[in-house]
Structure formats: C-alpha cells, structure tokens
Amino acid sequence: MLMTGKDKALKIVNKAEIVMLGTVDKAGQPQIKALIKTKNDGLKEFWFCSNTSSKRAQQMKENGKSCLYFTTKKWEGVMLNGFAELSYDDEVRKSFWDDSMLTYYPQGALDPDFVLIKFTATSGNYYKALVNEDFDVAD
Amino acid sequence: MLMTGKDKALKIVNKAEIVMLGTVDKAGQPQIKALIKTKNDGLKEFWFCSNTSSKRAQQMKENGKSCLYFTTKKWEGVMLNGFAELSYDDEVRKSFWDDSMLTYYPQGALDPDFVLIKFTATSGNYYKALVNEDFDVAD
C-alpha cells in the first residue's frame, strides 16, 4: 500500500519527542519555542505543559493562531497549522503529573501556574527533499 | 569572566548546523521551516539558500517579520527576532555554490530560482531551564 504524505506525517508525529510551537506576538512577530510532546490524538489534537506566568501563555490568550513543526534527521518534516488555547483541566493536569515537575510547579498538579496548551490542527504539510504534500486534518 | 546570555547565545549560534525560521503568512498564521545555516555575522546577520518559486520566499516579500530559533540537546535555546528579505547578490550566490546544488538549481549559481534569504536580527533571547535572558543585537 502506498503511503500518503499524511500517513508519513502521522508516523513522524507519533515518534517525535520534541516539537516546535510557532505563535505570533502582539507586534505581529513570529515566535518559536521547543516543547516536550506529551499526549496527542493523531494529527488532530496535542497537549503541552506550560506556565501561566510565561510570556508565551499570555500571548496565546490574545492570539491563538499557531503551528507545530516536527523534523527528523533525514531532512524530512511536518508542519501542522491550527489554533492553540490554554486549559486548566484538572484530570488532564493530574494525568501528566510526575514529581520531577515540582521544580517548575511547587504546588503540584493543581498549581495555578501549571497550565496546559491545547493545540488543534486544521491542515498540514509533509515534505522530504523536493517532495511537498499538503493535507487536511479531519476525522 | 562571567558569560552573559548573549555570549552563550553566540556560542550556540556559531555551532549550529540547522536553524528554524519563523515567518507569518497572509492569514496571520505562523509558519516554521528548518534551514541549513550557511554564513552568519555573529548574532546580527544570516544568509540562507532558498527558491524564488517557494511559498516561503513569496510570503517573505509581503511580510518580512521573522525569527530564528536554535536549540541544543541540553534543553537550551536562542531566539533571534528580526527581519528577513530576499537577495540575488551574485557574489554571495557564487560563494555559496557547490555542484551538489544542481538538483535544486539546474542552471547553477545564477539560476533565477536560486534566491538568498538575508535575516537581520534586532533582539534576542537566551534560555536554559528556568534561566531566561533578553538582549539587544547591536554593534
């Protein structure tokens, strides 16, 4: 069976440990930050840990337009376009919790500074060398 | 001598082989692309190879606001904020040329599809774990 760009993208995304989050600040300037990939539902939904007090979280409240970018060492990559929002879902925060995180969130899993970034993708692009394929992200 | 965030940033930037370029498309959506680092003048000026026909190059003509992002394996990174523009400088294109690039630019160093991205930084940020330091990029 021939793998589509979307199939290859899913493989890269599922294997990835680190992902780059792109956002846009008040001045219209793009910003990038590396995040640890935690939970994802295929190419559609991603959750990341962040800090309420961080510049990035504050910025996201005003402008949720964002992208995720994944690369491999083989000059191959995936970009997902979508929307990011902050979430304080207690169940999800507890499910992500591990005591090594106390350095960052001294009050534990429900520390008010512990916020989740929920990213929802709408479309994507897979590339490898000169191959470049756009795809929709839908059910 | 104590190293400042800016000193540490310069060290990371000079060692880097790959850099992430962040731009903003017409719809205000952030976009990320991995590029091979070629030539740089400290933290101030960077040159990259691209294609005139690419989405990214076309987009850059309309909105030059951009950032560069560098990470190490030690959870440490640098972001530079600035402006990107396209350049067809013949001398610089010739200086970057190498015959392995014929796959991408069949007409050689002066192929009209061979365009340079010139990025000029204005400010930067260095981070490592909880350390986070902003700096200006000036002479």
PDB file of N, CA and C in Angstrom, chain A residues 33-80:
ATOM      1  N   LYS A  33       9.122  28.138  20.024  1.00  0.00           N
ATOM      2  CA  LYS A  33       9.564  27.539  21.287  1.00  0.00           C
ATOM      3  C   LYS A  33       9.550  26.022  21.163  1.00  0.00           C
ATOM      4  N   ALA A  34      10.608  25.369  21.657  1.00  0.00           N
ATOM      5  CA  ALA A  34      10.651  23.902  21.679  1.00  0.00           C
ATOM      6  C   ALA A  34       9.855  23.409  22.880  1.00  0.00           C
ATOM      7  N   LEU A  35       9.017  22.394  22.687  1.00  0.00           N
ATOM      8  CA  LEU A  35       8.221  21.823  23.775  1.00  0.00           C
ATOM      9  C   LEU A  35       8.386  20.309  23.774  1.00  0.00           C
ATOM     10  N   ILE A  36       8.204  19.708  24.942  1.00  0.00           N
ATOM     11  CA  ILE A  36       8.193  18.251  25.031  1.00  0.00           C
ATOM     12  C   ILE A  36       6.819  17.771  24.592  1.00  0.00           C
ATOM     13  N   LYS A  37       6.773  16.822  23.670  1.00  0.00           N
ATOM     14  CA  LYS A  37       5.478  16.289  23.245  1.00  0.00           C
ATOM     15  C   LYS A  37       4.976  15.369  24.353  1.00  0.00           C
ATOM     16  N   THR A  38       3.748  15.565  24.784  1.00  0.00           N
ATOM     17  CA  THR A  38       3.196  14.680  25.823  1.00  0.00           C
ATOM     18  C   THR A  38       2.131  13.797  25.168  1.00  0.00           C
ATOM     19  N   LYS A  39       0.904  14.303  25.095  1.00  0.00           N
ATOM     20  CA  LYS A  39      -0.203  13.496  24.598  1.00  0.00           C
ATOM     21  C   LYS A  39      -0.673  14.039  23.258  1.00  0.00           C
ATOM     22  N   ASN A  40      -1.000  13.144  22.320  1.00  0.00           N
ATOM     23  CA  ASN A  40      -1.612  13.610  21.070  1.00  0.00           C
ATOM     24  C   ASN A  40      -2.646  12.598  20.590  1.00  0.00           C
ATOM     25  N   ASP A  41      -3.634  13.131  19.887  1.00  0.00           N
ATOM     26  CA  ASP A  41      -4.659  12.281  19.271  1.00  0.00           C
ATOM     27  C   ASP A  41      -4.416  12.388  17.769  1.00  0.00           C
ATOM     28  N   GLY A  42      -3.584  11.482  17.258  1.00  0.00           N
ATOM     29  CA  GLY A  42      -3.227  11.503  15.843  1.00  0.00           C
ATOM     30  C   GLY A  42      -2.607  12.834  15.461  1.00  0.00           C
ATOM     31  N   LEU A  43      -3.075  13.402  14.363  1.00  0.00           N
ATOM     32  CA  LEU A  43      -2.563  14.700  13.901  1.00  0.00           C
ATOM     33  C   LEU A  43      -3.463  15.838  14.368  1.00  0.00           C
ATOM     34  N   LYS A  44      -4.544  15.495  15.092  1.00  0.00           N
ATOM     35  CA  LYS A  44      -5.609  16.460  15.357  1.00  0.00           C
ATOM     36  C   LYS A  44      -5.450  17.304  16.610  1.00  0.00           C
ATOM     37  N   GLU A  45      -5.040  16.650  17.704  1.00  0.00           N
ATOM     38  CA  GLU A  45      -5.062  17.348  18.978  1.00  0.00           C
ATOM     39  C   GLU A  45      -3.784  17.043  19.754  1.00  0.00           C
ATOM     40  N   PHE A  46      -3.195  18.077  20.355  1.00  0.00           N
ATOM     41  CA  PHE A  46      -1.943  17.935  21.111  1.00  0.00           C
ATOM     42  C   PHE A  46      -2.067  18.699  22.425  1.00  0.00           C
ATOM     43  N   TRP A  47      -1.428  18.149  23.465  1.00  0.00           N
ATOM     44  CA  TRP A  47      -1.402  18.813  24.771  1.00  0.00           C
ATOM     45  C   TRP A  47       0.047  19.033  25.181  1.00  0.00           C
ATOM     46  N   PHE A  48       0.339  20.228  25.721  1.00  0.00           N
ATOM     47  CA  PHE A  48       1.688  20.532  26.210  1.00  0.00           C
ATOM     48  C   PHE A  48       1.592  21.177  27.591  1.00  0.00           C
ATOM     49  N   CYS A  49       2.666  21.056  28.379  1.00  0.00           N
ATOM     50  CA  CYS A  49       2.723  21.705  29.690  1.00  0.00           C
ATOM     51  C   CYS A  49       3.369  23.078  29.539  1.00  0.00           C
ATOM     52  N   SER A  50       2.806  24.074  30.215  1.00  0.00           N
ATOM     53  CA  SER A  50       3.399  25.411  30.170  1.00  0.00           C
ATOM     54  C   SER A  50       3.174  26.113  31.506  1.00  0.00           C
ATOM     55  N   ASN A  51       3.550  27.373  31.580  1.00  0.00           N
ATOM     56  CA  ASN A  51       3.373  28.165  32.801  1.00  0.00           C
ATOM     57  C   ASN A  51       2.460  29.351  32.532  1.00  0.00           C
ATOM     58  N   THR A  52       1.448  29.511  33.402  1.00  0.00           N
ATOM     59  CA  THR A  52       0.522  30.645  33.273  1.00  0.00           C
ATOM     60  C   THR A  52       1.293  31.960  33.177  1.00  0.00           C
ATOM     61  N   SER A  53       2.370  32.062  33.964  1.00  0.00           N
ATOM     62  CA  SER A  53       3.131  33.310  34.047  1.00  0.00           C
ATOM     63  C   SER A  53       4.038  33.553  32.840  1.00  0.00           C
ATOM     64  N   SER A  54       4.170  32.579  31.964  1.00  0.00           N
ATOM     65  CA  SER A  54       5.116  32.746  30.852  1.00  0.00           C
ATOM     66  C   SER A  54       4.604  33.717  29.794  1.00  0.00           C
ATOM     67  N   LYS A  55       5.529  34.362  29.124  1.00  0.00           N
ATOM     68  CA  LYS A  55       5.206  35.287  28.032  1.00  0.00           C
ATOM     69  C   LYS A  55       4.335  34.590  26.990  1.00  0.00           C
ATOM     70  N   ARG A  56       4.716  33.346  26.659  1.00  0.00           N
ATOM     71  CA  ARG A  56       4.042  32.598  25.595  1.00  0.00           C
ATOM     72  C   ARG A  56       2.577  32.330  25.925  1.00  0.00           C
ATOM     73  N   ALA A  57       2.305  31.953  27.187  1.00  0.00           N
ATOM     74  CA  ALA A  57       0.927  31.656  27.582  1.00  0.00           C
ATOM     75  C   ALA A  57       0.074  32.924  27.526  1.00  0.00           C
ATOM     76  N   GLN A  58       0.639  34.026  27.989  1.00  0.00           N
ATOM     77  CA  GLN A  58      -0.090  35.297  27.980  1.00  0.00           C
ATOM     78  C   GLN A  58      -0.432  35.706  26.545  1.00  0.00           C
ATOM     79  N   GLN A  59       0.542  35.536  25.684  1.00  0.00           N
ATOM     80  CA  GLN A  59       0.428  35.892  24.266  1.00  0.00           C
ATOM     81  C   GLN A  59      -0.656  35.063  23.565  1.00  0.00           C
ATOM     82  N   MET A  60      -0.733  33.792  23.961  1.00  0.00           N
ATOM     83  CA  MET A  60      -1.663  32.855  23.357  1.00  0.00           C
ATOM     84  C   MET A  60      -3.118  33.215  23.642  1.00  0.00           C
ATOM     85  N   LYS A  61      -3.348  33.882  24.793  1.00  0.00           N
ATOM     86  CA  LYS A  61      -4.706  34.313  25.131  1.00  0.00           C
ATOM     87  C   LYS A  61      -5.197  35.339  24.122  1.00  0.00           C
ATOM     88  N   GLU A  62      -4.276  36.137  23.605  1.00  0.00           N
ATOM     89  CA  GLU A  62      -4.658  37.199  22.675  1.00  0.00           C
ATOM     90  C   GLU A  62      -4.687  36.737  21.231  1.00  0.00           C
ATOM     91  N   ASN A  63      -3.816  35.772  20.906  1.00  0.00           N
ATOM     92  CA  ASN A  63      -3.747  35.292  19.523  1.00  0.00           C
ATOM     93  C   ASN A  63      -3.410  33.806  19.525  1.00  0.00           C
ATOM     94  N   GLY A  64      -4.405  32.991  19.223  1.00  0.00           N
ATOM     95  CA  GLY A  64      -4.212  31.538  19.271  1.00  0.00           C
ATOM     96  C   GLY A  64      -3.690  30.936  17.975  1.00  0.00           C
ATOM     97  N   LYS A  65      -3.569  31.740  16.916  1.00  0.00           N
ATOM     98  CA  LYS A  65      -3.056  31.200  15.644  1.00  0.00           C
ATOM     99  C   LYS A  65      -1.678  30.624  15.866  1.00  0.00           C
ATOM    100  N   SER A  66      -1.493  29.372  15.504  1.00  0.00           N
ATOM    101  CA  SER A  66      -0.206  28.754  15.794  1.00  0.00           C
ATOM    102  C   SER A  66       0.068  27.582  14.865  1.00  0.00           C
ATOM    103  N   CYS A  67       1.289  27.084  14.933  1.00  0.00           N
ATOM    104  CA  CYS A  67       1.650  25.901  14.140  1.00  0.00           C
ATOM    105  C   CYS A  67       2.569  25.009  14.966  1.00  0.00           C
ATOM    106  N   LEU A  68       2.607  23.742  14.604  1.00  0.00           N
ATOM    107  CA  LEU A  68       3.562  22.794  15.193  1.00  0.00           C
ATOM    108  C   LEU A  68       4.466  22.325  14.066  1.00  0.00           C
ATOM    109  N   TYR A  69       5.737  22.114  14.406  1.00  0.00           N
ATOM    110  CA  TYR A  69       6.701  21.702  13.387  1.00  0.00           C
ATOM    111  C   TYR A  69       7.553  20.567  13.934  1.00  0.00           C
ATOM    112  N   PHE A  70       7.664  19.499  13.159  1.00  0.00           N
ATOM    113  CA  PHE A  70       8.412  18.295  13.552  1.00  0.00           C
ATOM    114  C   PHE A  70       9.446  18.016  12.463  1.00  0.00           C
ATOM    115  N   THR A  71      10.684  17.714  12.845  1.00  0.00           N
ATOM    116  CA  THR A  71      11.684  17.326  11.835  1.00  0.00           C
ATOM    117  C   THR A  71      12.367  16.036  12.250  1.00  0.00           C
ATOM    118  N   THR A  72      12.893  15.335  11.249  1.00  0.00           N
ATOM    119  CA  THR A  72      13.690  14.150  11.525  1.00  0.00           C
ATOM    120  C   THR A  72      15.115  14.473  11.071  1.00  0.00           C
ATOM    121  N   LYS A  73      16.028  13.553  11.323  1.00  0.00           N
ATOM    122  CA  LYS A  73      17.410  13.788  10.903  1.00  0.00           C
ATOM    123  C   LYS A  73      17.594  13.541   9.410  1.00  0.00           C
ATOM    124  N   LYS A  74      16.516  13.047   8.758  1.00  0.00           N
ATOM    125  CA  LYS A  74      16.627  12.725   7.327  1.00  0.00           C
ATOM    126  C   LYS A  74      16.104  13.833   6.419  1.00  0.00           C
ATOM    127  N   TRP A  75      16.180  15.081   6.887  1.00  0.00           N
ATOM    128  CA  TRP A  75      15.757  16.216   6.071  1.00  0.00           C
ATOM    129  C   TRP A  75      14.305  16.053   5.605  1.00  0.00           C
ATOM    130  N   GLU A  76      13.501  15.746   6.571  1.00  0.00           N
ATOM    131  CA  GLU A  76      12.097  15.413   6.367  1.00  0.00           C
ATOM    132  C   GLU A  76      11.329  16.138   7.473  1.00  0.00           C
ATOM    133  N   GLY A  77      10.133  16.640   7.185  1.00  0.00           N
ATOM    134  CA  GLY A  77       9.421  17.368   8.229  1.00  0.00           C
ATOM    135  C   GLY A  77       7.924  17.442   8.028  1.00  0.00           C
ATOM    136  N   VAL A  78       7.255  17.874   9.094  1.00  0.00           N
ATOM    137  CA  VAL A  78       5.802  18.025   9.097  1.00  0.00           C
ATOM    138  C   VAL A  78       5.469  19.363   9.739  1.00  0.00           C
ATOM    139  N   MET A  79       4.572  20.128   9.116  1.00  0.00           N
ATOM    140  CA  MET A  79       4.056  21.313   9.777  1.00  0.00           C
ATOM    141  C   MET A  79       2.554  21.176   9.879  1.00  0.00           C
ATOM    142  N   LEU A  80       2.026  21.437  11.073  1.00  0.00           N
ATOM    143  CA  LEU A  80       0.574  21.423  11.283  1.00  0.00           C
ATOM    144  C   LEU A  80       0.119  22.848  11.595  1.00  0.00           C
TER     145      LEU A  80
END
